[in-house]
Amino acid sequence: MEGTTLAPIAQCPDCKRLNEVLSRVGDRWSVLIVASLSQYGVLRFNELKRNLGISQRMLSLTLRELERDGLVSRTYHPTIPPKVEYALTPLGESFREPVKALAMWGLENLETIDAARATYDAAAEKLPKSA
Amino acid sequence: MEGTTLAPIAQCPDCKRLNEVLSRVGDRWSVLIVASLSQYGVLRFNELKRNLGISQRMLSLTLRELERDGLVSRTYHPTIPPKVEYALTPLGESFREPVKALAMWGLENLETIDAARATYDAAAEKLPKSA
DNA sequence: AAAGGGTGGTATATTTTTGATACCGACGAT
DNA sequence: ATCGTCGGTATCAAAAATATACCACCCTTT
């Protein structure tokens, strides 16, 4: 049943745009990788892996996406232990600002959020639907 | 084999913190809901649903999380068609800024990203691993 | 009065995403 | 000669997102 009264999704263009943006670079690993490269400048595959605690698969996938989207550059050195270096492109550098804004907000408000959670959970404790 | 040289995850405290932040409010729907409430002020459940094109389940879940984290307030009006209104709390309001920064960056760079993608994909076309 | 619609959800099933694991070739160290 | 490192890929299981159906409630329409 697709023909219901449902509106044609995303009335506000801004939401639609934002949705697109977030679909591209809005996942945790992308942001984390950019933040990491932002801090250390140039990192190799396994350095990122160790630094972030990400699985090889997700790192590989996410790096390729970031490279595809032009935020990260990949430099392959055909030395004998092969060496691949990742760094931010200018576009990636420009992404540092919003990420920083997000991080700042988070750092400032993590405790507030934790407190709100505790309050909410405590209140929920008193209303068990059963038992 | 856990005892390898693997570092104990998240060497840089900033990444760890950022990770926490993103675990809380870093998913697409949370950001989108905040953005939507930010634009319209107060919205009801089904208004949000229609506006965002989100499934009921995800909307319900995400709203509850946002409420739990203190970013969104939920007001239940026991009228006869039950009416539930959602709005941003002061904390939620403060989250508008980083979201706005993100949205701005996205709007400014979506085309650049698309172009980078096109270039990348075109280059990849020429190196088919098989066939 | 019976049928259908809108309200804010929940329960269940299906699909998509993520993550863990094993493996690869090439080489250096033990 | 076996092990480990490098940067991945292939495979499979677990988790999350989504779609769908359904609920009680009442109102409107027929």
Tab-separated table of C-alpha atoms (C1' of nucleotides) in Angstrom:
chain	number	residue	atom	x	y	z
A	1	MET	CA	0.000	0.000	0.000
A	2	GLU	CA	2.078	2.907	-1.180
A	3	GLY	CA	-0.773	5.133	-2.209
A	4	THR	CA	-1.789	6.240	1.275
A	5	THR	CA	-2.046	9.808	2.435
A	6	LEU	CA	1.659	9.975	3.132
A	7	ALA	CA	3.232	13.233	2.119
A	8	PRO	CA	6.037	13.054	-0.438
A	9	ILE	CA	8.799	12.978	2.145
A	10	ALA	CA	11.020	15.824	3.232
A	11	GLN	CA	8.815	18.834	2.815
A	12	CYS	CA	11.531	21.230	3.842
A	13	PRO	CA	14.357	21.340	1.295
A	14	ASP	CA	16.844	21.990	4.048
A	15	CYS	CA	16.016	18.694	5.703
A	16	LYS	CA	16.405	16.951	2.385
A	17	ARG	CA	19.770	18.530	1.821
A	18	LEU	CA	20.922	17.818	5.311
A	19	ASN	CA	19.808	14.262	4.809
A	20	GLU	CA	22.034	14.004	1.772
A	21	VAL	CA	24.962	15.462	3.625
A	22	LEU	CA	24.544	13.112	6.521
A	23	SER	CA	24.206	10.168	4.214
A	24	ARG	CA	27.653	10.979	2.930
A	25	VAL	CA	29.769	11.957	5.885
A	26	GLY	CA	27.367	11.613	8.785
A	27	ASP	CA	28.410	8.277	10.179
A	28	ARG	CA	30.562	7.836	13.237
A	29	TRP	CA	33.576	6.323	11.527
A	30	SER	CA	33.832	8.992	8.871
A	31	VAL	CA	33.775	11.723	11.457
A	32	LEU	CA	36.224	9.878	13.657
A	33	ILE	CA	38.661	9.261	10.838
A	34	VAL	CA	38.579	12.889	9.802
A	35	ALA	CA	39.088	13.929	13.402
A	36	SER	CA	42.001	11.564	13.750
A	37	LEU	CA	43.698	12.675	10.559
A	38	SER	CA	42.960	16.210	11.578
A	39	GLN	CA	44.945	15.682	14.749
A	40	TYR	CA	47.851	13.620	13.469
A	41	GLY	CA	48.199	14.865	9.929
A	42	VAL	CA	49.178	11.676	8.128
A	43	LEU	CA	48.363	8.172	9.241
A	44	ARG	CA	48.828	4.704	7.860
A	45	PHE	CA	46.085	2.126	7.635
A	46	ASN	CA	47.021	0.192	10.724
A	47	GLU	CA	47.784	3.334	12.665
A	48	LEU	CA	44.226	4.470	12.106
A	49	LYS	CA	42.990	1.034	12.962
A	50	ARG	CA	44.814	0.921	16.257
A	51	ASN	CA	43.982	4.492	17.044
A	52	LEU	CA	40.260	4.160	16.524
A	53	GLY	CA	39.553	0.588	17.462
A	54	ILE	CA	37.757	0.043	14.183
A	55	SER	CA	37.540	-3.212	12.304
A	56	GLN	CA	39.639	-3.591	9.178
A	57	ARG	CA	36.567	-3.974	7.099
A	58	MET	CA	34.893	-0.789	8.269
A	59	LEU	CA	38.148	1.140	8.067
A	60	SER	CA	38.754	-0.039	4.553
A	61	LEU	CA	35.191	0.735	3.508
A	62	THR	CA	35.027	4.102	5.192
A	63	LEU	CA	38.402	5.230	3.910
A	64	ARG	CA	37.430	4.341	0.394
A	65	GLU	CA	34.228	6.341	0.740
A	66	LEU	CA	36.096	9.308	2.130
A	67	GLU	CA	38.587	9.066	-0.690
A	68	ARG	CA	35.776	8.800	-3.198
A	69	ASP	CA	34.106	11.859	-1.734
A	70	GLY	CA	37.365	13.757	-1.929
A	71	LEU	CA	37.912	14.307	1.776
A	72	VAL	CA	40.861	11.990	2.176
A	73	SER	CA	43.869	11.325	-0.012
A	74	ARG	CA	45.423	7.912	-0.265
A	75	THR	CA	49.100	7.517	-1.067
A	76	TYR	CA	50.397	4.074	-1.820
A	77	HIS	CA	54.121	3.496	-1.368
A	78	PRO	CA	55.146	0.265	-3.093
A	79	THR	CA	57.865	-0.395	-0.579
A	80	ILE	CA	58.271	-3.866	0.636
A	81	PRO	CA	56.133	-3.849	3.585
A	82	PRO	CA	53.573	-1.950	1.588
A	83	LYS	CA	52.855	1.433	3.041
A	84	VAL	CA	49.675	3.397	2.519
A	85	GLU	CA	49.325	6.861	3.899
A	86	TYR	CA	46.089	8.701	4.423
A	87	ALA	CA	45.731	12.445	4.858
A	88	LEU	CA	43.080	15.097	4.599
A	89	THR	CA	42.563	16.906	1.328
A	90	PRO	CA	41.694	20.601	1.392
A	91	LEU	CA	38.045	19.565	1.353
A	92	GLY	CA	38.697	17.281	4.282
A	93	GLU	CA	40.465	20.103	6.070
A	94	SER	CA	37.420	22.283	5.607
A	95	PHE	CA	35.356	19.583	7.245
A	96	ARG	CA	37.387	20.003	10.400
A	97	GLU	CA	35.417	23.071	11.421
A	98	PRO	CA	31.950	21.526	11.675
A	99	VAL	CA	33.452	18.457	13.275
A	100	LYS	CA	35.185	20.657	15.776
A	101	ALA	CA	31.926	22.468	16.511
A	102	LEU	CA	30.273	19.136	17.116
A	103	ALA	CA	33.087	17.925	19.333
A	104	MET	CA	33.095	21.139	21.332
A	105	TRP	CA	29.384	20.950	21.915
A	106	GLY	CA	29.747	17.358	22.966
A	107	LEU	CA	32.530	18.058	25.390
A	108	GLU	CA	30.568	20.877	26.922
A	109	ASN	CA	27.353	18.922	27.222
A	110	LEU	CA	28.279	15.319	27.835
A	111	GLU	CA	27.738	15.676	31.543
A	112	THR	CA	24.407	17.403	31.063
A	113	ILE	CA	23.322	14.578	28.826
A	114	ASP	CA	24.456	11.983	31.313
A	115	ALA	CA	22.528	13.748	34.046
A	116	ALA	CA	19.406	13.918	31.891
A	117	ARG	CA	19.744	10.230	31.172
A	118	ALA	CA	20.090	9.367	34.810
A	119	THR	CA	17.023	11.408	35.661
A	120	TYR	CA	15.006	9.854	32.869
A	121	ASP	CA	16.068	6.337	33.760
A	122	ALA	CA	15.344	6.892	37.421
A	123	ALA	CA	11.846	8.097	36.578
A	124	ALA	CA	11.306	5.147	34.267
A	125	GLU	CA	12.310	2.764	37.028
A	126	LYS	CA	9.246	3.821	38.967
A	127	LEU	CA	6.852	2.986	36.164
A	128	PRO	CA	7.497	-0.620	35.278
A	129	LYS	CA	4.845	-1.722	32.837
A	130	SER	CA	4.749	-5.110	34.475
A	131	ALA	CA	5.945	-6.685	37.729
B	1	MET	CA	45.134	-14.016	19.748
B	2	GLU	CA	44.345	-10.893	21.676
B	3	GLY	CA	47.794	-10.373	23.043
B	4	THR	CA	49.197	-8.851	19.915
B	5	THR	CA	50.632	-5.391	19.612
B	6	LEU	CA	47.175	-3.883	19.423
B	7	ALA	CA	46.921	-0.707	21.415
B	8	PRO	CA	44.111	-0.405	23.944
B	9	ILE	CA	41.791	1.446	21.588
B	10	ALA	CA	41.303	5.175	21.293
B	11	GLN	CA	44.713	6.501	22.188
B	12	CYS	CA	43.701	10.105	21.866
B	13	PRO	CA	41.215	11.120	24.557
B	14	ASP	CA	39.581	13.525	22.146
B	15	CYS	CA	38.672	10.706	19.801
B	16	LYS	CA	37.263	8.766	22.700
B	17	ARG	CA	35.168	11.698	23.787
B	18	LEU	CA	34.024	12.437	20.287
B	19	ASN	CA	33.116	8.813	19.975
B	20	GLU	CA	30.894	9.096	23.024
B	21	VAL	CA	29.250	12.191	21.679
B	22	LEU	CA	28.579	10.606	18.335
B	23	SER	CA	27.209	7.501	19.985
B	24	ARG	CA	24.608	9.695	21.603
B	25	VAL	CA	23.473	12.203	19.049
B	26	GLY	CA	25.529	11.290	15.998
B	27	ASP	CA	23.006	9.369	13.983
B	28	ARG	CA	21.160	10.764	11.022
B	29	TRP	CA	17.673	10.671	12.496
B	30	SER	CA	18.639	12.445	15.694
B	31	VAL	CA	20.253	15.245	13.773
B	32	LEU	CA	17.356	15.441	11.358
B	33	ILE	CA	14.766	15.564	14.108
B	34	VAL	CA	16.633	18.322	15.905
B	35	ALA	CA	16.956	20.210	12.645
B	36	SER	CA	13.265	19.819	11.955
B	37	LEU	CA	12.181	20.917	15.415
B	38	SER	CA	14.686	23.700	15.137
B	39	GLN	CA	12.893	24.951	12.061
B	40	TYR	CA	9.274	24.443	13.027
B	41	GLY	CA	9.375	24.876	16.780
B	42	VAL	CA	6.811	22.331	17.895
B	43	LEU	CA	5.785	19.242	16.001
B	44	ARG	CA	3.547	16.287	16.630
B	45	PHE	CA	4.538	12.698	16.094
B	46	ASN	CA	2.923	12.261	12.736
B	47	GLU	CA	4.016	15.673	11.571
B	48	LEU	CA	7.603	14.705	12.161
B	49	LYS	CA	6.971	11.407	10.504
B	50	ARG	CA	5.559	12.949	7.374
B	51	ASN	CA	8.134	15.671	7.345
B	52	LEU	CA	11.131	13.402	7.569
B	53	GLY	CA	9.957	10.262	5.827
B	54	ILE	CA	11.056	8.191	8.785
B	55	SER	CA	9.456	4.940	9.864
B	56	GLN	CA	7.241	5.042	12.924
B	57	ARG	CA	9.490	2.698	14.750
B	58	MET	CA	12.653	4.720	14.203
B	59	LEU	CA	10.860	7.947	15.007
B	60	SER	CA	9.504	6.514	18.213
B	61	LEU	CA	12.871	5.110	19.206
B	62	THR	CA	14.862	8.187	18.272
B	63	LEU	CA	12.468	10.576	19.965
B	64	ARG	CA	12.640	8.578	23.135
B	65	GLU	CA	16.422	8.691	23.039
B	66	LEU	CA	16.432	12.415	22.440
B	67	GLU	CA	14.007	12.867	25.290
B	68	ARG	CA	16.126	10.680	27.495
B	69	ASP	CA	19.210	12.700	26.638
B	70	GLY	CA	17.371	15.900	27.442
B	71	LEU	CA	17.420	17.430	23.966
B	72	VAL	CA	13.727	17.098	23.260
B	73	SER	CA	10.686	17.585	25.437
B	74	ARG	CA	7.597	15.485	25.031
B	75	THR	CA	4.194	16.852	25.978
B	76	TYR	CA	1.273	14.496	26.040
B	77	HIS	CA	-2.183	16.019	25.702
B	78	PRO	CA	-4.825	13.508	26.762
B	79	THR	CA	-7.341	14.907	24.334
B	80	ILE	CA	-9.403	12.534	22.405
B	81	PRO	CA	-7.398	12.091	19.401
B	82	PRO	CA	-4.339	11.871	21.602
B	83	LYS	CA	-1.900	14.606	20.869
B	84	VAL	CA	1.805	14.494	21.619
B	85	GLU	CA	3.959	17.494	20.992
B	86	TYR	CA	7.710	17.494	20.689
B	87	ALA	CA	9.951	20.519	21.043
B	88	LEU	CA	13.571	21.327	21.706
B	89	THR	CA	14.723	21.863	25.249
B	90	PRO	CA	17.361	24.513	25.943
B	91	LEU	CA	19.960	21.786	25.542
B	92	GLY	CA	18.415	20.858	22.225
B	93	GLU	CA	18.462	24.497	21.210
B	94	SER	CA	22.158	24.649	21.957
B	95	PHE	CA	22.649	21.694	19.649
B	96	ARG	CA	21.307	23.758	16.772
B	97	GLU	CA	24.616	25.518	16.333
B	98	PRO	CA	26.818	22.528	15.546
B	99	VAL	CA	24.053	21.076	13.419
B	100	LYS	CA	23.835	24.324	11.548
B	101	ALA	CA	27.605	24.320	11.027
B	102	LEU	CA	27.338	20.831	9.624
B	103	ALA	CA	24.450	21.734	7.374
B	104	MET	CA	26.211	24.820	6.104
B	105	TRP	CA	29.326	22.884	5.278
B	106	GLY	CA	27.221	20.318	3.500
B	107	LEU	CA	25.339	22.836	1.455
B	108	GLU	CA	28.569	24.500	0.441
B	109	ASN	CA	30.331	21.294	-0.460
B	110	LEU	CA	27.741	18.888	-1.770
B	111	GLU	CA	28.597	19.704	-5.328
B	112	THR	CA	32.294	19.360	-4.710
B	113	ILE	CA	31.664	15.963	-3.204
B	114	ASP	CA	29.510	14.915	-6.108
B	115	ALA	CA	32.206	15.998	-8.520
B	116	ALA	CA	34.856	14.089	-6.579
B	117	ARG	CA	32.653	11.034	-6.659
B	118	ALA	CA	32.107	11.285	-10.359
B	119	THR	CA	35.833	11.603	-10.946
B	120	TYR	CA	36.614	8.689	-8.681
B	121	ASP	CA	33.973	6.484	-10.254
B	122	ALA	CA	35.080	7.373	-13.739
B	123	ALA	CA	38.649	6.420	-12.874
B	124	ALA	CA	37.487	3.189	-11.281
B	125	GLU	CA	35.568	2.289	-14.424
B	126	LYS	CA	38.834	2.032	-16.290
B	127	LEU	CA	40.303	-0.518	-13.929
B	128	PRO	CA	37.833	-3.358	-13.852
B	129	LYS	CA	39.375	-6.239	-11.956
B	130	SER	CA	37.668	-8.655	-14.300
B	131	ALA	CA	35.765	-8.572	-17.579
C	1	DA	C1'	-24.988	0.747	12.543
C	2	DA	C1'	-20.961	-0.571	9.868
C	3	DA	C1'	-16.876	1.025	7.559
C	4	DG	C1'	-13.012	3.833	7.261
C	5	DG	C1'	-9.774	7.318	8.935
C	6	DG	C1'	-6.572	9.659	12.085
C	7	DT	C1'	-4.174	9.585	16.739
C	8	DG	C1'	0.465	7.618	18.868
C	9	DG	C1'	2.428	4.039	19.228
C	10	DT	C1'	4.042	-1.523	19.668
C	11	DA	C1'	5.075	-6.394	17.712
C	12	DT	C1'	6.893	-8.919	14.254
C	13	DA	C1'	9.425	-10.034	9.979
C	14	DT	C1'	12.549	-8.701	6.452
C	15	DT	C1'	16.347	-6.329	4.674
C	16	DT	C1'	20.514	-3.647	5.272
C	17	DT	C1'	24.644	-2.551	7.913
C	18	DT	C1'	28.193	-3.619	10.981
C	19	DG	C1'	31.550	-6.324	13.051
C	20	DA	C1'	34.455	-10.645	13.847
C	21	DT	C1'	37.156	-13.962	11.760
C	22	DA	C1'	40.057	-16.121	8.531
C	23	DC	C1'	42.831	-15.684	4.667
C	24	DC	C1'	45.933	-13.656	0.879
C	25	DG	C1'	50.921	-12.543	-1.225
C	26	DA	C1'	55.304	-10.735	-0.362
C	27	DC	C1'	58.892	-10.196	2.635
C	28	DG	C1'	61.917	-9.794	7.098
C	29	DA	C1'	63.156	-11.673	11.490
C	30	DT	C1'	63.850	-15.814	14.555
D	1	DA	C1'	60.734	-23.111	8.089
D	2	DT	C1'	57.525	-20.843	10.835
D	3	DC	C1'	55.974	-16.635	12.559
D	4	DG	C1'	54.669	-11.904	12.257
D	5	DT	C1'	53.692	-7.364	9.611
D	6	DC	C1'	51.666	-4.786	5.960
D	7	DG	C1'	47.125	-3.520	3.668
D	8	DG	C1'	43.700	-5.280	2.476
D	9	DT	C1'	39.482	-8.909	0.724
D	10	DA	C1'	36.087	-12.804	1.357
D	11	DT	C1'	32.981	-14.910	4.270
D	12	DC	C1'	29.727	-15.292	7.707
D	13	DA	C1'	27.178	-14.023	12.105
D	14	DA	C1'	25.200	-10.378	14.832
D	15	DA	C1'	23.093	-6.042	15.199
D	16	DA	C1'	20.469	-2.306	13.510
D	17	DA	C1'	17.265	-0.105	10.332
D	18	DT	C1'	13.174	-0.456	7.817
D	19	DA	C1'	8.587	-2.136	6.277
D	20	DT	C1'	4.490	-4.050	7.545
D	21	DA	C1'	0.700	-5.241	10.319
D	22	DC	C1'	-1.764	-4.356	14.187
D	23	DC	C1'	-3.666	-2.080	18.605
D	24	DA	C1'	-7.293	0.943	21.309
D	25	DC	C1'	-9.511	4.981	20.909
D	26	DC	C1'	-12.831	7.878	19.042
D	27	DC	C1'	-14.790	10.663	14.988
D	28	DT	C1'	-16.872	11.108	10.562
D	29	DT	C1'	-19.117	9.213	6.699
D	30	DT	C1'	-22.452	6.419	4.702
